[in-house]
Short mmCIF file of C-alpha atoms in Angstrom, two decimals:
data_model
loop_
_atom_site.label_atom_id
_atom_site.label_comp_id
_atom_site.label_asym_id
_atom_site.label_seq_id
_atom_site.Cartn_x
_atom_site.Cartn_y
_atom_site.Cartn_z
CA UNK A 1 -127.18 20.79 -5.26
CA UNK A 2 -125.53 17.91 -3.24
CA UNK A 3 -123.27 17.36 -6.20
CA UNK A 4 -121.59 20.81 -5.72
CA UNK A 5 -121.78 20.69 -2.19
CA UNK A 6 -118.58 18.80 -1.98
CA UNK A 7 -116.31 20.72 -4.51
CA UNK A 8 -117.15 23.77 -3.00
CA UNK A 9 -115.98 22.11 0.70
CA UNK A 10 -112.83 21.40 -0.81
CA UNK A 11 -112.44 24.46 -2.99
CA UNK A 12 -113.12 26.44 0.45
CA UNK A 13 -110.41 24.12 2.26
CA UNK A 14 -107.71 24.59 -0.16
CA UNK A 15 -108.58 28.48 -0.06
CA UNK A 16 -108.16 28.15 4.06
CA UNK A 17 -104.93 26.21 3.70
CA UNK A 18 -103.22 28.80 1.43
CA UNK A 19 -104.12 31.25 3.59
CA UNK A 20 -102.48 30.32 6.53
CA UNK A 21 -99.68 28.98 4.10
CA UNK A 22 -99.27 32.64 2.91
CA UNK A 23 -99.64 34.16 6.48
CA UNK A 24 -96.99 31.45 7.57
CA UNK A 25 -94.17 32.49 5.25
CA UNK A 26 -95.02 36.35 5.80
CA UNK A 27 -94.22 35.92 9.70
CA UNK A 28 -91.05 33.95 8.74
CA UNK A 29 -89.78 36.61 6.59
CA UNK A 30 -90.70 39.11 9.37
CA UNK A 31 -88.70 37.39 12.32
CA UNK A 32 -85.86 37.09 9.16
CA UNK A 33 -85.56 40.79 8.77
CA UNK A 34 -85.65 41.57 12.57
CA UNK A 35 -82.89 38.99 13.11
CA UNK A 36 -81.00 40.65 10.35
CA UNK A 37 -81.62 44.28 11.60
CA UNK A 38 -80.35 43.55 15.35
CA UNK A 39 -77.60 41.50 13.75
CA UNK A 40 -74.38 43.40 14.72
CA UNK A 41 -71.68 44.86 12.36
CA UNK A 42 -74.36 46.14 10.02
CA UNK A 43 -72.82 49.02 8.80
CA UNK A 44 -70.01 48.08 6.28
CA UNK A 45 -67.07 50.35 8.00
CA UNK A 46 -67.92 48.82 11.05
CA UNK A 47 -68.01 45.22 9.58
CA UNK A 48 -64.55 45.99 8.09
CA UNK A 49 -62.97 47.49 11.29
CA UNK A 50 -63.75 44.49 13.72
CA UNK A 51 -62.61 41.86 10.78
CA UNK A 52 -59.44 43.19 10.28
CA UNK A 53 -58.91 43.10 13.84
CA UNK A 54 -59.39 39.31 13.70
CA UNK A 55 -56.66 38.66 11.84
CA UNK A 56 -52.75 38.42 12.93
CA UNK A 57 -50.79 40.84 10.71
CA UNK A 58 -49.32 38.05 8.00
CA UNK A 59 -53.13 37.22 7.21
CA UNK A 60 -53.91 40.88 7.08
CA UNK A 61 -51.31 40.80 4.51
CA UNK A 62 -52.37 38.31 2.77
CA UNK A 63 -55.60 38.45 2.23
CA UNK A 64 -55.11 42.20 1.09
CA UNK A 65 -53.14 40.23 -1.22
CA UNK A 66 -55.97 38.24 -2.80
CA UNK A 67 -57.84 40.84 -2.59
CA UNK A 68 -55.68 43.05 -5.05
CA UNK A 69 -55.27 39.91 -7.62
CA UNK A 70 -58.66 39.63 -7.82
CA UNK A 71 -58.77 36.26 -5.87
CA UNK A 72 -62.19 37.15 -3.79
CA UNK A 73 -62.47 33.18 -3.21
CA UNK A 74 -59.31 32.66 -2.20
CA UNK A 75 -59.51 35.61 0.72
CA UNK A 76 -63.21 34.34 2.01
CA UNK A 77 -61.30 31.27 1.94
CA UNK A 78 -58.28 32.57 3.95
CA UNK A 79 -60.58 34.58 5.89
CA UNK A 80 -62.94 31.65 6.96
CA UNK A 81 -59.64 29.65 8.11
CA UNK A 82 -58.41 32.49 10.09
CA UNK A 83 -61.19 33.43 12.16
CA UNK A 84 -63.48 30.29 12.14
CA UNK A 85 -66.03 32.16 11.12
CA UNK A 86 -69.04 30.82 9.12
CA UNK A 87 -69.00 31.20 5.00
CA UNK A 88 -71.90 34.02 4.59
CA UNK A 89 -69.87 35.93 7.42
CA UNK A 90 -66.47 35.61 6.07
CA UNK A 91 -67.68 36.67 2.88
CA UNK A 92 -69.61 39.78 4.19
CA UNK A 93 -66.08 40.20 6.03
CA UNK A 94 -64.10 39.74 2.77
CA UNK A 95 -66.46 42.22 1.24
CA UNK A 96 -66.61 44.72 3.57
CA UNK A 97 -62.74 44.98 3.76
CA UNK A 98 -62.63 45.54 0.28
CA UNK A 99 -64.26 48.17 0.37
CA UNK A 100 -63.09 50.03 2.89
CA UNK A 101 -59.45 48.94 3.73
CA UNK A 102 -58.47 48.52 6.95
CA UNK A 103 -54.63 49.00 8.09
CA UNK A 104 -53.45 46.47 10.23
CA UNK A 105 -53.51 47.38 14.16
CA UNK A 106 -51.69 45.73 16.66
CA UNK A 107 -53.92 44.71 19.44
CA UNK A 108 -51.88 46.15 22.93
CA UNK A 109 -53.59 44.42 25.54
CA UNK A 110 -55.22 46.95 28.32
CA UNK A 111 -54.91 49.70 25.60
CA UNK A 112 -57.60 51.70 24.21
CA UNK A 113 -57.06 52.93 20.92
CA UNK A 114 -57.66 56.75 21.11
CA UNK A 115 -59.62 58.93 19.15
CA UNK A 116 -56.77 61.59 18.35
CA UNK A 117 -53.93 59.74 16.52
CA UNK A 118 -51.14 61.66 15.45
CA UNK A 119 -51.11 62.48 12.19
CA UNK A 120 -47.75 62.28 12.56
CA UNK A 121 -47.12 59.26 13.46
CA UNK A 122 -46.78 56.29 11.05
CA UNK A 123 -49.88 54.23 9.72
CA UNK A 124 -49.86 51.13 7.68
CA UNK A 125 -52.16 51.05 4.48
CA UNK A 126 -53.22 47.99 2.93
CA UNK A 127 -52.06 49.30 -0.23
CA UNK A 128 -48.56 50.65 -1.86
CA UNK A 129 -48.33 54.34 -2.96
CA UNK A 130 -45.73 55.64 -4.70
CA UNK A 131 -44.00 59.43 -4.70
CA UNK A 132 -42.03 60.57 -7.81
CA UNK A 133 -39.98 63.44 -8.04
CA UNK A 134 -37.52 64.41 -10.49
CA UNK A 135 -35.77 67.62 -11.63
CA UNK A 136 -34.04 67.49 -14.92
CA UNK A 137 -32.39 63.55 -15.54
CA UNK A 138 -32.43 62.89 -12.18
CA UNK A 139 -35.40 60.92 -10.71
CA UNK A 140 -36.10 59.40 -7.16
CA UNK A 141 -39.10 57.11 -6.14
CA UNK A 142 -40.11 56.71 -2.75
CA UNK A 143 -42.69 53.48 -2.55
CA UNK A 144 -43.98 52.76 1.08
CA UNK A 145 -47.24 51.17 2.99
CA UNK A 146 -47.13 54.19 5.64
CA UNK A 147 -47.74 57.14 2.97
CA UNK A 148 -50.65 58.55 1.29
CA UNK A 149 -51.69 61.60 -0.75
CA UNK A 150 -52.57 63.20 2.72
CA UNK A 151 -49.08 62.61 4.10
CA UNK A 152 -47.04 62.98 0.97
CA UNK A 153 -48.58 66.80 0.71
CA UNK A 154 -47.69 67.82 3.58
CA UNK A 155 -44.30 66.56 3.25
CA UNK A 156 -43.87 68.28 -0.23
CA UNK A 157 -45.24 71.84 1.75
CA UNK A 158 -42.53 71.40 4.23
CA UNK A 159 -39.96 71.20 1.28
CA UNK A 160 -40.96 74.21 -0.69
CA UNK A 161 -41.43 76.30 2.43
CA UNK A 162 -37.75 75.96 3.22
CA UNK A 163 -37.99 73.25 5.89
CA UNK A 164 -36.42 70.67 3.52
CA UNK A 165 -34.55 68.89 7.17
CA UNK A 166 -38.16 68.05 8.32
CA UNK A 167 -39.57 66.99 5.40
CA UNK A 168 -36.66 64.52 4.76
CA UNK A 169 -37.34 63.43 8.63
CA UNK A 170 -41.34 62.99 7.71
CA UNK A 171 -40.19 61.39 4.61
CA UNK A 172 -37.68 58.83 6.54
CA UNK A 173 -40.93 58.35 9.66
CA UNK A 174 -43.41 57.13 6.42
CA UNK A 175 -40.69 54.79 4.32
CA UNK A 176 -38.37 52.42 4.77
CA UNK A 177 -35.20 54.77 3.06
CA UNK A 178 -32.47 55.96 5.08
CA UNK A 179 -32.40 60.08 6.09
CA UNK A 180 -29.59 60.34 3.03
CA UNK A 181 -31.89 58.87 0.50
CA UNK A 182 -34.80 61.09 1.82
CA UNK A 183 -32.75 63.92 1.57
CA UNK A 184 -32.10 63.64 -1.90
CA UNK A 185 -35.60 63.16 -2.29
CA UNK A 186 -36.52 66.35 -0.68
CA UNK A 187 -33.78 68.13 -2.51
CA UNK A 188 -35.88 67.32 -5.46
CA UNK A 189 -39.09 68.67 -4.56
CA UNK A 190 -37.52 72.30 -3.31
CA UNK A 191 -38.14 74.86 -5.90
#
């Protein structure tokens, strides 16, 4: 009996020992997720909005750039220079911009940016989109930062409801083409 008297002490030792190995390990993950749930910017849109407003609008730029090629080191990279953030927060960053651009806002210091923007007014998207019209040989392409499908319809309604002068102003507001070039744009779309 004395013989297994000592294997079982230690067998009943290294049982203790795992245990509070094992309960050890189950608090650390606990205090992990807790840190992670009350760490702020959680939500992705959110993430994306305050990291693009770290960046001056040339880094904006480029790392919308990188971005686009495909170069997702290369903008963590960029990204971590720029803001100083760490690596595992300028690649959440760099991820979270992806996938849900940002435009590029001018900071105006003492200004809060409001709620209602004009739609009106012109917005910079991180990407390029391009407007095509064309009416028998002739074609025009309008390719601008500041229009989207949103912006582009509403400018082709004005055109085929007989307000061609507006649309060509709308048109002028959301490119970089001169009011003649916009009107023969707009002349176009009119049916």
């Amino acid at each position: 009996m004395e013989s297994l008297l000592i294997p079982l002490l230690i067998l009943a030792l290294v049982g203790a020992g795992v245990l509070l190995a094992a309960r050890a390990v189950g608090r650390k993950t606990l205090e992990s997720r807790a840190e992670t749930a009350s760490r702020p910017g959680r939500d992705p849109m959110e993430l994306a909005r305050t990291s693009a407003a770290k960046l001056s609008q040339e880094q904006h730029r480029r790392l919308y750039a990188l971005i686009a090629q495909g170069q997702a080191m290369g903008a963590i990279k960029l990204y971590l220079e720029a803001t100083g953030d760490g690596l595992r927060a300028s690649r959440d960053a760099v991820g979270a911009l992806a996938s849900h651009p940002q435009p590029f806002r001018p900071e105006v210091p003492g200004q809060q940016p409001s709620e209602d923007d004009d739609d009106d007014a012109p917005q910079r998207f991180a990407y390029r989109y391009r407007a095509i019209a064309s009416k028998g040989d002739v074609t025009r392409e309008v390719s601008s930062n500041m229009l989207n499908d949103e912006i582009y319809g509403r400018i082709r309604t004005m055109a085929r409801s007989g307000d061609p002068e507006a649309a060509a102003e709308a048109l002028t507001r959301h490119s970089d083409i001169s009011i003649k070039q916009a009107r023969e744009f707009i002349a176009l779309l009119e049916d």
